[in-house]
CSV table of C-alpha atoms in Angstrom, one decimal:
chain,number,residue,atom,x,y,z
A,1,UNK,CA,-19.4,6.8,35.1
A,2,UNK,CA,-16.5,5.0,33.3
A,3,UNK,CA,-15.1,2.0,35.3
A,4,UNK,CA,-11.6,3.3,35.2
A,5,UNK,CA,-10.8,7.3,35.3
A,6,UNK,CA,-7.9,9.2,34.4
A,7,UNK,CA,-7.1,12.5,34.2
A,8,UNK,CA,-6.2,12.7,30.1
A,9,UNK,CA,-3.2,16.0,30.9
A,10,UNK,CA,-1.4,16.5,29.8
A,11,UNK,CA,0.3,16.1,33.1
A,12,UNK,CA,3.7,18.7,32.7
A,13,UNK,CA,6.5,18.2,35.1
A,14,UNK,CA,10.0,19.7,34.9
A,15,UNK,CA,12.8,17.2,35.1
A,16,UNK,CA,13.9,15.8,38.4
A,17,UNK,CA,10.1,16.3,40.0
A,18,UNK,CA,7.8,13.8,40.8
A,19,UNK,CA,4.9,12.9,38.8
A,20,UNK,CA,1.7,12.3,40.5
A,21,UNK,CA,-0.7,10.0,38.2
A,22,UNK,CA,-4.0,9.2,39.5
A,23,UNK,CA,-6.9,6.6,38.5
A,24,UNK,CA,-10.4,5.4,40.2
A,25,UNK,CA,-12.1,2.8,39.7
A,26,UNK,CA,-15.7,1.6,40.2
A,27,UNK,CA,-15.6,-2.2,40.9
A,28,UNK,CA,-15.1,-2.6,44.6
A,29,UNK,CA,-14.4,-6.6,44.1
A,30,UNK,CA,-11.2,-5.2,42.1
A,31,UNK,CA,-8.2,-7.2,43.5
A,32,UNK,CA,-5.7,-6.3,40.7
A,33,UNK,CA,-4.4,-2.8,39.5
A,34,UNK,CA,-1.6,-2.5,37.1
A,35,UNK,CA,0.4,0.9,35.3
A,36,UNK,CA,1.7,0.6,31.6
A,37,UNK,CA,3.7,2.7,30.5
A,38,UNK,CA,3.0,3.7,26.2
A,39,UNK,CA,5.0,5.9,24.4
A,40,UNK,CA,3.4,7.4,21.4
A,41,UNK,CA,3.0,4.6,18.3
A,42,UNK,CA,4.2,1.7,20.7
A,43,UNK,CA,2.8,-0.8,22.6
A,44,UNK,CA,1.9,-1.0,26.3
A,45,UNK,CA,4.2,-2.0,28.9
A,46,UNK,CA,4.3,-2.9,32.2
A,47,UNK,CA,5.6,-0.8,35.0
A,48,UNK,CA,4.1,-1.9,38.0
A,49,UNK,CA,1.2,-3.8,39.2
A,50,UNK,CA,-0.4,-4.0,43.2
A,51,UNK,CA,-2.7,-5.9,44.9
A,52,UNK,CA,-2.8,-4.7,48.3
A,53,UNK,CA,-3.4,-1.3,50.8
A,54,UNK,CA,-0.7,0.6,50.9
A,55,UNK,CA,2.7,1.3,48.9
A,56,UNK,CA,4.7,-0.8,46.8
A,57,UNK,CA,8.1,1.1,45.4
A,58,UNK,CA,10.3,-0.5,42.1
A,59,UNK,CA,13.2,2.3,41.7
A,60,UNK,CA,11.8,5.5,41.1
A,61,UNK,CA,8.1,4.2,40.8
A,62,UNK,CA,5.5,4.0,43.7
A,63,UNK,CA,2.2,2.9,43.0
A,64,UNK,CA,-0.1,3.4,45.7
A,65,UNK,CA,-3.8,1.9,46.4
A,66,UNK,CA,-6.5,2.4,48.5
A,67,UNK,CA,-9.3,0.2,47.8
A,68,UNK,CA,-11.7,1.6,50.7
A,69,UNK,CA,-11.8,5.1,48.4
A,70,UNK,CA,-11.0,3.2,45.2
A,71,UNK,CA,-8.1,4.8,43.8
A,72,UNK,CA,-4.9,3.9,42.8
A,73,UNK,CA,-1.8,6.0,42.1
A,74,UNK,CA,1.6,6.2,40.2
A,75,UNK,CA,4.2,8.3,41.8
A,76,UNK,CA,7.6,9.0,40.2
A,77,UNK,CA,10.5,10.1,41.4
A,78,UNK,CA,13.1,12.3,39.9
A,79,UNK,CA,11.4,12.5,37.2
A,80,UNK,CA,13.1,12.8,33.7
A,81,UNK,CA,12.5,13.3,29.9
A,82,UNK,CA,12.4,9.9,29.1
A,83,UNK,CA,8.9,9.3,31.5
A,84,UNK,CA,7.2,11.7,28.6
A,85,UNK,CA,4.7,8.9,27.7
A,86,UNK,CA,0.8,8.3,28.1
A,87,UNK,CA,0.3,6.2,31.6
A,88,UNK,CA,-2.5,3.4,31.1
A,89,UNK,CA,-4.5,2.1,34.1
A,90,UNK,CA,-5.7,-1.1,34.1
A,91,UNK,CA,-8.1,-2.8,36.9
A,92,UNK,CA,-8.2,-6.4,37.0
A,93,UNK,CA,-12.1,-7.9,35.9
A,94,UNK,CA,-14.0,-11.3,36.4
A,95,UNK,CA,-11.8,-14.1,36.0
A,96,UNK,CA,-9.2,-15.2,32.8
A,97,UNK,CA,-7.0,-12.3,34.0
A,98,UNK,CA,-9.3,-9.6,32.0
A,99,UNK,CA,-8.3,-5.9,32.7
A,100,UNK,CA,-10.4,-2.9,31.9
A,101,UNK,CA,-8.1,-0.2,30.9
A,102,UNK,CA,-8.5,4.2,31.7
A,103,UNK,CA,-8.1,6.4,28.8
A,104,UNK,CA,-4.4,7.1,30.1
A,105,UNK,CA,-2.9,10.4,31.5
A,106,UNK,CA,-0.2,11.5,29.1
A,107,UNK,CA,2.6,13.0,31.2
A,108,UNK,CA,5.1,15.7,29.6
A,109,UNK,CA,8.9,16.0,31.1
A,110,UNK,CA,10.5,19.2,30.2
A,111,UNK,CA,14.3,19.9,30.8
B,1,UNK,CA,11.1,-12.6,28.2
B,2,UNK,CA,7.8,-13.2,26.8
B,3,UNK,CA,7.9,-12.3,23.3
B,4,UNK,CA,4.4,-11.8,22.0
B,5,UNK,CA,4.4,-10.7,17.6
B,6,UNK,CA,1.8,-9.8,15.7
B,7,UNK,CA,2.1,-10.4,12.0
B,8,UNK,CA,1.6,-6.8,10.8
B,9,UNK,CA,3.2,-3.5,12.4
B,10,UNK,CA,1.1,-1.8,9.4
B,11,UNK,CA,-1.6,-2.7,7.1
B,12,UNK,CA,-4.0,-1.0,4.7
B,13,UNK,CA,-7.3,-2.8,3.5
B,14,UNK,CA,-10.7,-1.4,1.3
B,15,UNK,CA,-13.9,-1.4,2.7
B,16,UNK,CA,-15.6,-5.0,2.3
B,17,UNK,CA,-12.3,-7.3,2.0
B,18,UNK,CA,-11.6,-9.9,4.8
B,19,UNK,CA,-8.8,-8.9,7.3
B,20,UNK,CA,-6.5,-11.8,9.3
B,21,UNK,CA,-4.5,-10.3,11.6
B,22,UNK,CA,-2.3,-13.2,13.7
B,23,UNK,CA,-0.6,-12.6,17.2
B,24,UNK,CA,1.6,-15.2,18.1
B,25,UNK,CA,3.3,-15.6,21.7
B,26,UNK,CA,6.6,-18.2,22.7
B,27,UNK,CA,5.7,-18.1,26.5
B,28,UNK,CA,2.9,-21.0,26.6
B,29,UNK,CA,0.4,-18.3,27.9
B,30,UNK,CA,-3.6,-19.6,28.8
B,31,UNK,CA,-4.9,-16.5,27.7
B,32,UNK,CA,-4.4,-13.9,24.7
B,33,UNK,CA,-6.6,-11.1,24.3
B,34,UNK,CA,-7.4,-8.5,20.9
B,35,UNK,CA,-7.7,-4.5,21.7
B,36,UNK,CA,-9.2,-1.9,19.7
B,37,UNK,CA,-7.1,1.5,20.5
B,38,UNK,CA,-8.7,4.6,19.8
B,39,UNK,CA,-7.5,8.0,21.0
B,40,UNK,CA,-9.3,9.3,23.6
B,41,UNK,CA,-10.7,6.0,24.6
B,42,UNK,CA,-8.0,3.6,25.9
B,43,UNK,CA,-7.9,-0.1,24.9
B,44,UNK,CA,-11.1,-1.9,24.8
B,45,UNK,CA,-11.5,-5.5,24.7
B,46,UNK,CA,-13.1,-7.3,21.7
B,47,UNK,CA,-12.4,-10.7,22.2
B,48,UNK,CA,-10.3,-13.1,24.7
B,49,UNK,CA,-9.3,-16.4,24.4
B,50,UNK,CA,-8.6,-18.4,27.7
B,51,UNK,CA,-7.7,-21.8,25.6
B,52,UNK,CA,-7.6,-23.8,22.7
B,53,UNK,CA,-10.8,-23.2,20.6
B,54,UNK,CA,-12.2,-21.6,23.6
B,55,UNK,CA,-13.2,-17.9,23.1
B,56,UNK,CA,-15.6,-15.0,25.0
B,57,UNK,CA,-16.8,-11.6,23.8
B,58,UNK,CA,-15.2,-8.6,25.3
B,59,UNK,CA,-16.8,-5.0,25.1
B,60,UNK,CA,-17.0,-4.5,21.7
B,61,UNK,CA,-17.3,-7.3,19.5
B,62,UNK,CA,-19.0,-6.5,16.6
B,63,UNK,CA,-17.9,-6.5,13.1
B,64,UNK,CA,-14.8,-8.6,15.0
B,65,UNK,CA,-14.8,-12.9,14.8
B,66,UNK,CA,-11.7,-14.7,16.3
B,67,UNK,CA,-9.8,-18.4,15.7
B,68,UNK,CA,-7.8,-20.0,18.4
B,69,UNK,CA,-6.6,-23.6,16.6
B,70,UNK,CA,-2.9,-23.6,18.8
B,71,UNK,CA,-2.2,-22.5,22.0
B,72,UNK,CA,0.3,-19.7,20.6
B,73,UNK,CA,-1.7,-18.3,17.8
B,74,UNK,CA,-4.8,-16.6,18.5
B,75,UNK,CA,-6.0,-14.7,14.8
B,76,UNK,CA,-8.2,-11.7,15.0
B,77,UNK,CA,-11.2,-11.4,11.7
B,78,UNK,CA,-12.8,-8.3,10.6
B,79,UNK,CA,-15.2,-10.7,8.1
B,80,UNK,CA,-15.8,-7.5,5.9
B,81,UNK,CA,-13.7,-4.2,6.9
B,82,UNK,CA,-15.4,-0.8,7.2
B,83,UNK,CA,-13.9,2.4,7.6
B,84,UNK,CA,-15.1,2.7,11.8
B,85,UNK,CA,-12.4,-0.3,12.4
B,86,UNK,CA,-9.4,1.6,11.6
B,87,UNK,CA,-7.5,1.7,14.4
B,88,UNK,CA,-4.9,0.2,16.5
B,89,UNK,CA,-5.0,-3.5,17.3
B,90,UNK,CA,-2.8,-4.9,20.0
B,91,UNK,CA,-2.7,-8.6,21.2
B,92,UNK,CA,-1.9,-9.3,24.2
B,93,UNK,CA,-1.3,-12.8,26.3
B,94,UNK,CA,-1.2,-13.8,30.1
B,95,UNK,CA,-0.5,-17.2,31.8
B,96,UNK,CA,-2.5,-18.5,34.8
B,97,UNK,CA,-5.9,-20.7,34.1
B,98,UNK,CA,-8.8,-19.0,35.2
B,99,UNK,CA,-9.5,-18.6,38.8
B,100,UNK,CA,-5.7,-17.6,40.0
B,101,UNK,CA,-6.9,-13.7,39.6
B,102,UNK,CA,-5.2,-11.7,42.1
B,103,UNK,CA,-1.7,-12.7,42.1
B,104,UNK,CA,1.7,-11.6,40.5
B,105,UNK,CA,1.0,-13.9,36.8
B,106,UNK,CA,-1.7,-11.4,36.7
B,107,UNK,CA,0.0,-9.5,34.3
B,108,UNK,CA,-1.2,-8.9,30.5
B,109,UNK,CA,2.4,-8.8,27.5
B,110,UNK,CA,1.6,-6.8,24.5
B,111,UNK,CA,2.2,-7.2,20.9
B,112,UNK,CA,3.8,-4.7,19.2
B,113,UNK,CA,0.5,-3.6,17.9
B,114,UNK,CA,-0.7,-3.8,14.3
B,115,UNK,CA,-2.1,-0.1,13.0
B,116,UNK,CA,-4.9,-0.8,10.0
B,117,UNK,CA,-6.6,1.9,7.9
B,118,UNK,CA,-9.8,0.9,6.2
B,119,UNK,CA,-10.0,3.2,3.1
């Protein structure tokens, strides 16, 4: 079992849906969950991160995380061609702020 | 904004030479990080760096050596290239000390990534 899962899509979506974007994890001491956002030949960024039960909504992004069922989630609203991108999730490891990182969900946003 | 650069957006090297490639961040950050990306298996960790001339293994270390002599640099080495290391290499840095895990400074800034083809 991989420490962090993703669904590898591609995710398609037509424009103004929302996106659903799921990862699980395997270390139940996990406190830290983050969702980068990489479009194709660039770097990693960050979109959001959460570190407790529950929701946690930045514009048209919710990440959601249940750490009794170790899972975390990415919702977005209204979605739009310019979300077409690979999603990364990244669980927080040990200490000096390591993450572990899922293969990514690439998500397609068609007009 | 952090700004975190990486001394090469593309490089091309022959099997056996001795590859630098530098990450440098502005932001004062404790700890900088080298990634391996591959498709199909997401960012792995080869080596972190939570100081000055302090370093740790990640996942996948081999083949890899690192140099930390400044806060802001932190230099990845492939000591003699082969073709299984071409791939993507990203640096990224983060600020708190070790120990603060679990709140908001959490967060990892990424290089612009440095893609290198072993020929």
């Amino acid at each position: 079992q991989k420490e962090v899962e993703q669904n590898s899509g591609p995710l398609s979506v037509p424009e103004g849906a929302i996106a659903s974007l799921n990862c699980t994890y395997s270390d139940r001491g996990s406190q830290s969950f983050f969702w980068y956002r990489q479009y194709s030949g660039k770097s990693p960024e960050l979109i959001m991160s959460i570190y407790s039960n529950g929701d946690k909504e930045d514009g048209r992004f919710t990440a959601q995380l249940n750490k009794a069922s170790q899972y975390v989630s990415l919702l977005i609203r209204d979605s739009q061609p310019s979300d077409s991108a690979t999603y990364l999730c990244a669980v927080g490891r040990g200490g000096y702020n390591k993450l572990i990182f899922g293969a990514g969900t690439r998500l397609a946003v068609h007009p | 904004d952090v700004k975190v650069t990486q001394s090469s957006r593309y490089l091309v090297k022959r099997t056996g030479e001795k590859v630098f490639l530098e990450c440098v961040q502005d932001m004062d950050h404790e700890n900088m990080f080298w990634y391996r990306q591959d498709p199909g298996l997401g960012l792995r960790l080869i080596y972190f760096s939570y100081d000055v001339k302090m370093k740790e293994k990640g996942d996948i270390p081999e083949g890899y050596s690192v140099s930390r002599e400044k806060k802001e640099r932190f230099s990845l080495i492939l000591e003699s290239a082969s073709t299984n290391q071409t791939s993507m290499y990203l640096c990224a840095s983060s600020f708190p000390p070790p120990g603060t895990s679990g709140t908001s400074t959490d967060t990892q800034y990424f290089g612009p990534g440095t893609r290198l083809t072993v020929l």
